[in-house]
Coordinates of N, CA and C and ligand atoms in Angstrom, one line a residue:
M3 N 18.4 -6.4 2.2 CA 19.1 -5.6 3.2 C 18.5 -5.7 4.6
S4 N 19.1 -5.6 5.7 CA 18.6 -5.7 6.9 C 19.0 -4.4 7.8
F5 N 18.1 -4.0 8.7 CA 18.4 -2.8 9.3 C 19.3 -3.2 10.5
E6 N 20.3 -2.3 10.9 CA 21.1 -2.4 11.8 C 21.0 -1.3 13.0
L7 N 21.3 -1.8 14.2 CA 21.4 -0.9 15.3 C 22.6 0.0 15.2
P8 N 22.4 1.4 15.1 CA 23.4 2.4 14.9 C 24.3 2.4 16.2
K9 N 25.5 2.6 15.9 CA 26.3 3.0 17.0 C 26.3 4.4 17.5
L10 N 26.1 4.6 18.8 CA 26.1 5.9 19.2 C 27.3 6.8 19.1
Q11 N 27.0 8.1 19.1 CA 28.3 8.9 18.7 C 28.9 9.4 20.0
Y12 N 28.5 8.9 21.1 CA 29.0 9.3 22.4 C 28.8 8.1 23.3
A13 N 29.7 8.2 24.5 CA 29.5 7.0 25.4 C 28.1 7.0 26.2
Y14 N 27.7 5.8 26.7 CA 26.6 5.6 27.4 C 26.6 6.6 28.6
D15 N 27.7 7.0 29.2 CA 27.7 7.9 30.4 C 27.9 9.2 29.9
A16 N 27.9 9.6 28.6 CA 28.3 11.0 28.1 C 27.2 11.9 28.5
L17 N 25.9 11.5 28.6 CA 24.9 12.5 28.8 C 24.5 12.7 30.4
E18 N 25.2 12.0 31.2 CA 25.0 12.2 32.6 C 25.5 13.7 33.0
P19 N 24.8 14.3 33.9 CA 23.8 13.6 34.9 C 22.2 13.7 34.3
H20 N 22.2 14.2 33.2 CA 20.8 14.2 32.6 C 20.2 13.0 32.4
I21 N 20.8 12.3 31.6 CA 20.4 10.7 31.3 C 21.6 9.9 31.8
D22 N 21.2 9.0 32.6 CA 22.2 8.2 33.3 C 22.7 7.0 32.3
A23 N 23.9 6.5 32.6 CA 24.6 5.6 31.8 C 23.8 4.2 31.8
R24 N 23.3 3.7 32.8 CA 22.6 2.5 32.8 C 21.3 2.6 32.0
T25 N 20.6 3.7 32.2 CA 19.5 3.7 31.2 C 19.9 3.7 29.7
M26 N 20.8 4.6 29.6 CA 21.3 4.6 28.1 C 21.6 3.2 27.5
E27 N 22.4 2.5 28.4 CA 22.9 1.1 27.9 C 21.7 0.3 27.8
I28 N 20.7 0.3 28.5 CA 19.8 -0.7 28.5 C 18.8 -0.2 27.1
H29 N 18.6 1.0 27.1 CA 17.7 1.7 26.2 C 18.2 1.2 24.6
H30 N 19.5 1.5 24.6 CA 20.2 1.3 23.2 C 20.4 -0.2 23.0
S31 N 21.1 -0.8 23.8 CA 21.4 -2.1 23.6 C 20.3 -3.2 23.8
K32 N 19.3 -2.9 24.6 CA 18.2 -3.9 24.7 C 16.9 -3.4 23.9
H33 N 16.5 -2.2 24.3 CA 15.2 -1.9 23.7 C 15.4 -1.6 22.2
H34 N 16.4 -0.6 21.8 CA 16.5 -0.4 20.4 C 16.8 -1.5 19.5
Q35 N 17.7 -2.4 20.2 CA 18.1 -3.5 19.5 C 16.9 -4.6 19.2
G36 N 15.9 -4.5 20.2 CA 14.8 -5.4 20.1 C 14.0 -4.8 18.9
Y37 N 13.6 -3.6 18.9 CA 12.9 -3.1 17.7 C 13.6 -3.4 16.4
T38 N 14.9 -3.3 16.4 CA 15.6 -3.5 15.0 C 15.5 -5.0 14.8
N39 N 15.8 -5.9 15.8 CA 15.6 -7.4 15.3 C 14.2 -7.7 15.0
N40 N 13.0 -7.2 15.7 CA 11.7 -7.4 15.2 C 11.3 -6.7 14.0
L41 N 11.8 -5.6 13.7 CA 11.5 -4.9 12.3 C 12.2 -5.9 11.2
N42 N 13.4 -6.4 11.4 CA 13.8 -7.2 10.4 C 13.1 -8.5 10.1
G43 N 12.6 -9.0 11.3 CA 11.7 -10.3 11.3 C 10.6 -9.9 10.5
A44 N 9.9 -8.7 10.6 CA 8.7 -8.4 10.2 C 8.6 -8.0 8.8
V45 N 9.6 -7.5 8.3 CA 9.8 -7.4 6.7 C 10.5 -8.4 5.9
S46 N 11.1 -9.3 6.6 CA 11.9 -10.4 6.0 C 11.0 -11.2 5.1
G47 N 11.4 -11.3 3.8 CA 10.5 -11.9 2.9 C 9.3 -11.2 2.2
T48 N 9.2 -9.9 2.6 CA 8.1 -9.1 2.1 C 8.7 -8.0 1.2
D49 N 7.9 -7.3 0.5 CA 8.2 -6.3 -0.4 C 8.8 -5.0 0.2
L50 N 8.8 -4.9 1.5 CA 9.2 -3.8 2.3 C 10.7 -4.2 2.6
E51 N 11.2 -5.4 2.4 CA 12.7 -5.6 2.7 C 13.6 -4.7 2.1
S52 N 13.5 -4.3 0.7 CA 14.4 -3.6 0.2 C 14.1 -2.1 0.3
K53 N 13.2 -1.6 0.9 CA 13.0 -0.2 1.2 C 13.7 0.3 2.3
S54 N 13.9 1.9 2.3 CA 14.5 2.5 3.3 C 13.3 2.6 4.4
I55 N 13.8 2.9 5.7 CA 12.9 3.0 6.8 C 11.9 4.2 6.5
E56 N 12.4 5.3 6.0 CA 11.5 6.5 5.9 C 10.4 6.0 4.7
S57 N 10.7 5.2 3.7 CA 9.8 5.0 2.7 C 9.0 3.9 3.3
I58 N 9.3 2.9 4.3 CA 8.3 2.1 4.8 C 7.3 2.8 5.6
L59 N 7.9 3.8 6.3 CA 6.9 4.5 7.3 C 6.0 5.4 6.6
N60 N 6.4 6.1 5.5 CA 5.6 7.1 4.7 C 4.5 6.0 4.1
G61 N 4.7 4.9 3.5 CA 3.7 4.1 2.7 C 3.0 3.1 3.8
L62 N 3.1 3.2 5.2 CA 2.8 2.1 5.9 C 1.4 1.9 5.9
D63 N 1.0 0.7 6.0 CA -0.3 0.0 6.3 C -0.4 0.0 7.7
M64 N -1.3 0.9 8.3 CA -1.4 1.1 9.7 C -1.9 -0.1 10.4
K65 N -2.5 -0.9 9.9 CA -3.0 -2.3 10.3 C -2.0 -3.5 10.5
N66 N -0.8 -3.0 9.8 CA 0.5 -4.0 9.8 C 1.2 -3.6 11.4
M67 N 0.7 -4.2 12.5 CA 1.2 -3.8 13.8 C 2.6 -4.1 14.1
A68 N 3.2 -5.2 13.5 CA 4.5 -5.5 13.6 C 5.4 -4.6 13.1
V69 N 5.1 -4.0 11.8 CA 6.1 -2.9 11.2 C 5.7 -1.5 11.9
R70 N 4.5 -1.2 12.1 CA 4.2 0.0 12.8 C 4.9 0.1 14.0
N71 N 4.8 -0.9 15.0 CA 5.5 -0.7 16.2 C 6.9 -0.8 16.1
N72 N 7.5 -1.7 15.5 CA 8.9 -2.0 15.5 C 9.6 -0.9 14.3
G73 N 9.1 -0.7 13.3 CA 9.6 0.1 12.3 C 9.5 1.5 12.8
G74 N 8.4 2.1 13.6 CA 8.4 3.3 14.5 C 9.6 3.1 15.3
G75 N 9.8 2.1 16.2 CA 10.7 2.0 17.3 C 12.0 2.1 16.8
Y76 N 12.4 1.6 15.6 CA 13.7 1.8 15.1 C 14.0 3.0 14.6
Y77 N 13.1 3.6 13.8 CA 13.2 4.9 13.3 C 13.4 6.1 14.5
N78 N 12.4 6.1 15.4 CA 12.3 7.1 16.5 C 13.6 7.0 17.3
H79 N 14.2 5.9 17.6 CA 15.4 5.8 18.5 C 16.6 6.3 17.8
N80 N 16.6 6.1 16.4 CA 17.7 6.6 15.6 C 17.7 8.1 15.6
L81 N 16.4 8.5 15.5 CA 16.4 10.2 15.6 C 16.7 10.6 16.9
F82 N 16.3 9.9 18.0 CA 16.4 10.4 19.4 C 18.0 10.4 19.7
W83 N 18.7 9.3 19.4 CA 20.1 9.5 19.7 C 20.9 10.6 19.1
D84 N 20.3 10.7 17.8 CA 21.1 11.9 16.9 C 20.9 13.1 17.3
V85 N 19.8 13.5 18.1 CA 19.4 14.8 18.5 C 19.9 15.2 19.8
M86 N 20.6 14.4 20.5 CA 21.2 14.4 21.8 C 22.6 14.5 21.5
S87 N 23.5 15.2 22.5 CA 25.0 15.4 22.5 C 25.4 15.8 23.9
P88 N 26.5 15.3 24.3 CA 27.1 15.8 25.6 C 27.4 17.4 25.4
N89 N 27.5 17.8 24.3 CA 27.8 19.3 24.0 C 26.6 20.0 23.7
G90 N 25.4 19.4 24.0 CA 24.2 20.1 23.6 C 23.6 21.0 24.6
G91 N 22.5 21.4 24.6 CA 21.8 22.5 25.3 C 22.1 23.8 24.8
G92 N 21.6 24.8 25.6 CA 21.6 26.2 25.0 C 20.4 26.5 24.0
N93 N 20.6 27.2 23.3 CA 19.5 27.8 22.3 C 19.8 27.4 20.8
P94 N 18.8 27.2 20.0 CA 19.1 27.2 18.6 C 19.5 28.6 18.1
S95 N 20.1 28.5 16.8 CA 20.5 29.8 16.2 C 20.1 29.7 14.7
G96 N 20.5 30.8 14.1 CA 20.4 30.9 12.7 C 18.8 30.7 12.2
D97 N 18.7 30.1 10.9 CA 17.4 30.0 10.4 C 16.5 29.3 11.4
L98 N 16.8 28.3 12.0 CA 15.9 27.4 13.0 C 15.4 28.3 14.1
A99 N 16.3 29.2 14.6 CA 15.8 30.2 15.7 C 14.9 31.1 15.1
A100 N 15.1 31.6 13.8 CA 14.2 32.5 13.3 C 12.8 31.7 13.1
A101 N 12.8 30.6 12.6 CA 11.7 29.8 12.4 C 10.9 29.4 13.7
I102 N 11.6 29.2 14.8 CA 11.0 28.9 16.0 C 10.3 30.3 16.6
N103 N 10.9 31.5 16.4 CA 10.4 32.7 16.7 C 9.1 33.0 15.8
S104 N 9.2 32.6 14.6 CA 8.0 33.0 13.7 C 6.9 32.0 14.0
S105 N 7.1 30.8 14.3 CA 6.1 29.7 14.4 C 5.4 29.8 15.9
F106 N 6.2 30.1 17.0 CA 5.7 29.9 18.4 C 5.7 31.2 19.1
G107 N 6.4 32.4 18.5 CA 6.5 33.6 19.1 C 7.9 33.8 19.7
S108 N 8.4 32.7 20.5 CA 9.5 32.8 21.1 C 10.3 31.5 21.4
Y109 N 11.4 31.7 21.7 CA 12.0 30.2 22.0 C 11.4 29.6 23.3
D110 N 11.1 30.4 24.3 CA 10.5 30.1 25.6 C 9.1 29.5 25.4
A111 N 8.5 30.1 24.3 CA 6.9 29.6 24.0 C 7.0 28.1 23.5
F112 N 8.1 28.1 22.5 CA 8.3 26.6 22.0 C 8.5 25.6 23.1
A113 N 9.5 26.1 23.8 CA 10.0 25.1 24.9 C 8.9 24.8 25.9
E114 N 8.0 25.7 26.1 CA 6.9 25.2 27.1 C 5.9 24.4 26.2
Q115 N 5.7 24.6 25.0 CA 4.7 23.8 24.2 C 5.4 22.3 24.0
F116 N 6.5 22.3 23.8 CA 7.3 21.0 23.5 C 7.3 20.1 24.8
A117 N 7.7 20.8 25.9 CA 7.6 20.1 27.3 C 6.1 19.7 27.7
T118 N 5.2 20.7 27.4 CA 3.8 20.2 27.8 C 3.4 18.9 27.0
A119 N 3.8 18.8 25.7 CA 3.4 17.8 24.9 C 4.0 16.3 25.4
A120 N 5.1 16.7 25.9 CA 6.0 15.5 26.5 C 5.4 14.9 27.8
K121 N 5.1 16.1 28.7 CA 4.6 15.7 29.9 C 3.0 15.2 29.9
T122 N 2.2 15.6 28.9 CA 0.9 15.2 28.9 C 0.6 14.1 28.0
R123 N 1.6 13.5 27.3 CA 1.3 12.3 26.7 C 1.1 11.1 27.7
F124 N -0.2 10.7 27.6 CA -0.7 9.6 28.6 C 0.0 8.4 28.3
G125 N 0.7 7.6 28.9 CA 1.2 6.4 29.0 C 2.5 6.6 28.0
S126 N 2.8 5.7 27.1 CA 4.0 5.7 26.2 C 3.8 6.6 25.0
G127 N 4.9 7.1 24.7 CA 4.9 7.9 23.3 C 6.1 8.8 23.2
W128 N 5.9 9.8 22.4 CA 7.0 10.6 21.9 C 6.3 12.1 21.7
A129 N 7.2 12.9 21.9 CA 7.0 14.4 21.7 C 7.8 14.9 20.5
W130 N 7.6 15.6 19.7 CA 8.0 15.8 18.2 C 8.0 17.4 18.1
L131 N 9.1 17.9 17.3 CA 9.2 19.1 16.6 C 9.3 18.6 15.2
C132 N 8.3 19.3 14.3 CA 8.4 18.9 12.8 C 8.4 20.0 12.2
V133 N 8.9 20.1 10.9 CA 9.0 21.3 9.9 C 8.2 20.7 8.7
H134 N 7.4 21.8 8.3 CA 6.5 21.7 7.0 C 7.4 22.3 5.8
K135 N 7.0 22.0 4.7 CA 7.6 22.5 3.6 C 7.3 24.1 3.6
G136 N 8.3 24.9 3.5 CA 8.2 26.3 3.8 C 8.8 26.9 5.0
G137 N 9.0 26.0 5.9 CA 9.7 26.2 7.2 C 8.8 26.5 8.4
K138 N 7.5 26.3 8.4 CA 6.7 26.4 9.5 C 6.9 25.2 10.4
L139 N 7.1 25.4 11.7 CA 7.4 24.4 12.6 C 6.0 24.1 13.4
E140 N 6.0 22.8 14.0 CA 4.7 22.4 14.7 C 5.4 21.5 15.8
V141 N 4.6 21.6 17.0 CA 5.0 20.7 17.9 C 3.8 19.7 18.2
C142 N 4.0 18.4 18.2 CA 2.9 17.4 18.4 C 3.4 16.3 19.3
S143 N 2.6 15.3 19.6 CA 3.0 14.2 20.3 C 2.3 12.9 19.8
T144 N 2.8 11.7 19.8 CA 2.2 10.6 19.4 C 2.3 9.4 20.3
P145 N 1.3 8.5 20.2 CA 1.3 7.4 21.2 C 2.2 6.3 20.9
N146 N 2.7 5.4 21.7 CA 3.3 4.2 21.3 C 4.6 4.4 20.7
Q147 N 4.9 3.6 19.4 CA 5.9 4.1 18.6 C 5.5 4.7 17.5
D148 N 4.4 5.3 17.4 CA 3.8 6.0 16.1 C 4.8 7.3 15.9
N149 N 4.7 7.6 14.6 CA 5.8 8.7 14.1 C 4.9 9.6 13.3
P150 N 5.5 10.9 13.0 CA 4.8 11.7 12.1 C 5.0 11.5 10.6
L151 N 5.8 10.6 10.3 CA 6.0 10.1 9.0 C 4.9 9.1 8.5
M152 N 4.2 8.5 9.4 CA 3.1 7.6 9.1 C 1.8 8.3 8.6
P153 N 1.2 7.6 7.8 CA 0.0 8.2 7.3 C -1.2 8.5 8.1
G154 N -1.9 9.6 8.1 CA -2.9 10.0 9.0 C -2.8 10.0 10.4
I155 N -1.6 10.3 10.8 CA -1.3 10.4 12.1 C -1.6 11.7 12.7
G156 N -2.0 12.6 12.1 CA -2.5 13.8 12.7 C -1.4 14.8 13.2
C157 N -0.1 14.4 12.7 CA 1.0 15.2 13.3 C 1.8 15.3 12.0
E158 N 1.6 16.3 11.1 CA 2.1 16.5 10.0 C 3.5 17.0 10.0
G159 N 4.4 16.9 8.8 CA 5.6 17.6 8.8 C 6.6 16.5 9.0
Y160 N 7.9 16.9 8.8 CA 9.1 16.0 8.9 C 9.6 16.1 10.3
P161 N 9.8 15.1 11.2 CA 10.6 15.3 12.4 C 11.9 15.6 12.6
I162 N 12.2 16.8 13.3 CA 13.5 17.2 13.4 C 14.1 17.2 14.9
L163 N 13.0 16.9 15.8 CA 13.5 16.6 17.2 C 12.4 15.8 17.7
A164 N 13.1 14.8 18.5 CA 12.1 13.7 19.4 C 12.5 13.5 20.7
L165 N 11.5 13.3 21.5 CA 11.8 13.0 22.9 C 10.9 11.9 23.2
D166 N 11.6 10.8 23.6 CA 11.0 9.5 24.1 C 10.5 9.6 25.6
V167 N 9.2 9.3 25.8 CA 8.7 9.6 27.0 C 8.0 8.2 27.6
W168 N 8.6 7.3 26.8 CA 8.1 5.8 27.4 C 8.9 5.7 28.7
E169 N 8.3 4.9 29.9 CA 8.9 5.0 31.1 C 10.3 4.3 31.1
H170 N 10.6 3.4 30.0 CA 12.0 2.9 29.9 C 13.2 3.9 29.6
A171 N 12.7 5.0 29.2 CA 13.7 6.2 28.8 C 14.2 7.0 30.1
Y172 N 13.4 6.8 31.2 CA 13.8 7.7 32.2 C 13.6 7.0 33.8
Y173 N 12.8 5.9 33.8 CA 12.4 5.3 35.2 C 13.4 4.9 36.1
L174 N 14.6 4.4 35.6 CA 15.7 3.9 36.6 C 16.2 5.2 37.4
N175 N 16.4 6.4 36.7 CA 16.8 7.7 37.3 C 15.8 8.6 38.1
Y176 N 14.7 8.5 37.3 CA 13.5 9.8 37.6 C 12.4 9.1 38.1
Q177 N 12.1 7.6 38.1 CA 11.0 7.0 38.6 C 10.0 7.7 37.9
N178 N 8.7 8.1 38.8 CA 7.7 8.8 38.3 C 7.7 10.1 37.8
R179 N 8.9 10.7 38.0 CA 9.1 12.2 37.7 C 9.4 12.4 36.3
R180 N 8.4 12.3 35.4 CA 8.6 12.5 34.1 C 8.9 14.0 33.8
P181 N 8.3 15.0 34.4 CA 8.6 16.3 34.3 C 10.1 16.8 34.4
D182 N 10.8 16.1 35.4 CA 12.2 16.3 35.7 C 13.1 15.9 34.5
Y183 N 12.8 14.6 34.1 CA 13.4 14.1 32.8 C 13.1 15.0 31.6
V184 N 11.9 15.6 31.4 CA 11.7 16.4 30.4 C 12.5 17.7 30.5
S185 N 12.6 18.3 31.5 CA 13.4 19.5 31.8 C 14.9 19.3 31.6
A186 N 15.3 18.0 32.0 CA 16.8 17.7 31.8 C 17.1 17.4 30.3
F187 N 16.2 17.0 29.5 CA 16.4 16.8 28.2 C 16.9 17.9 27.4
F188 N 16.4 19.2 27.9 CA 16.8 20.3 27.1 C 18.3 20.7 27.4
N189 N 18.9 20.0 28.1 CA 20.3 20.3 28.5 C 21.2 19.5 27.5
V190 N 20.6 18.4 26.8 CA 21.3 17.7 26.0 C 21.0 17.8 24.5
I191 N 20.0 18.5 24.2 CA 19.6 18.8 22.8 C 20.7 19.2 21.8
D192 N 20.9 18.6 20.8 CA 22.0 18.9 20.0 C 21.5 19.7 18.7
W193 N 21.3 21.1 19.0 CA 20.7 22.2 18.2 C 21.3 22.1 16.8
D194 N 22.7 21.9 16.6 CA 23.3 21.8 15.5 C 22.7 20.8 14.6
E195 N 22.3 19.7 15.0 CA 21.8 18.5 14.5 C 20.4 18.7 13.9
V196 N 19.6 19.4 14.9 CA 18.2 19.9 14.7 C 18.3 20.7 13.5
S197 N 19.2 21.7 13.5 CA 19.3 22.7 12.5 C 19.5 22.1 11.0
R198 N 20.4 21.1 11.2 CA 20.8 20.5 9.9 C 19.7 19.7 9.2
R199 N 18.8 19.1 10.0 CA 17.5 18.5 9.6 C 16.5 19.5 9.3
F200 N 16.4 20.4 10.0 CA 15.3 21.8 9.6 C 15.9 22.2 8.1
N201 N 17.3 22.4 7.9 CA 17.6 23.0 6.6 C 17.5 22.0 5.6
N202 N 17.5 20.7 5.8 CA 17.4 19.7 4.8 C 15.9 19.5 4.3
H203 N 15.0 19.9 5.2 CA 13.5 19.4 5.1 C 12.7 20.6 5.0
K204 N 13.2 21.9 5.2 CA 12.1 23.0 5.2 C 11.6 23.3 3.8
Ligands
MN4 MN1 12.6 4.1 24.0

């Protein structure tokens, strides 16, 4: 079995003006394709070849940098595309909204904590919203292509929302203005998909 670059559920220009078409095209067809190809190369001929990506990340040998970087890059971008939508934005509802209020005090407090995690990640990395068994939510961030599913990452729980803060995710449109990109991201969050993941893993 080899990993395949997923098709996006929307056009490259569908998230404009928040994320521009050129950035989306390069990010998906070049960066994500690169992680996919390199992951396939790294697992080829090993006992990881037949495993799911979540299983690979859960059991990862953190010294295996090829699988750590490219397996993380493969999984993280799959999630990133899935939690954005041209019909996104607004506020979460239902059980997820209740869990956000319970875990952070309010939606606004969550949003501030998530944005701060994204803005203060030095260099390249990701901001996450993760759910623990029982439904408690946690915001965290990781460097490079690390991921909360990896062992000992210090960011526990199952990831239900992800924001890529590598410069390749925003530089063409936002240059050094990462905070503007982070603010714009809230306009494209697909809360229905985040809720689905929350309900499946709480
Ligand atoms: Mn990226």
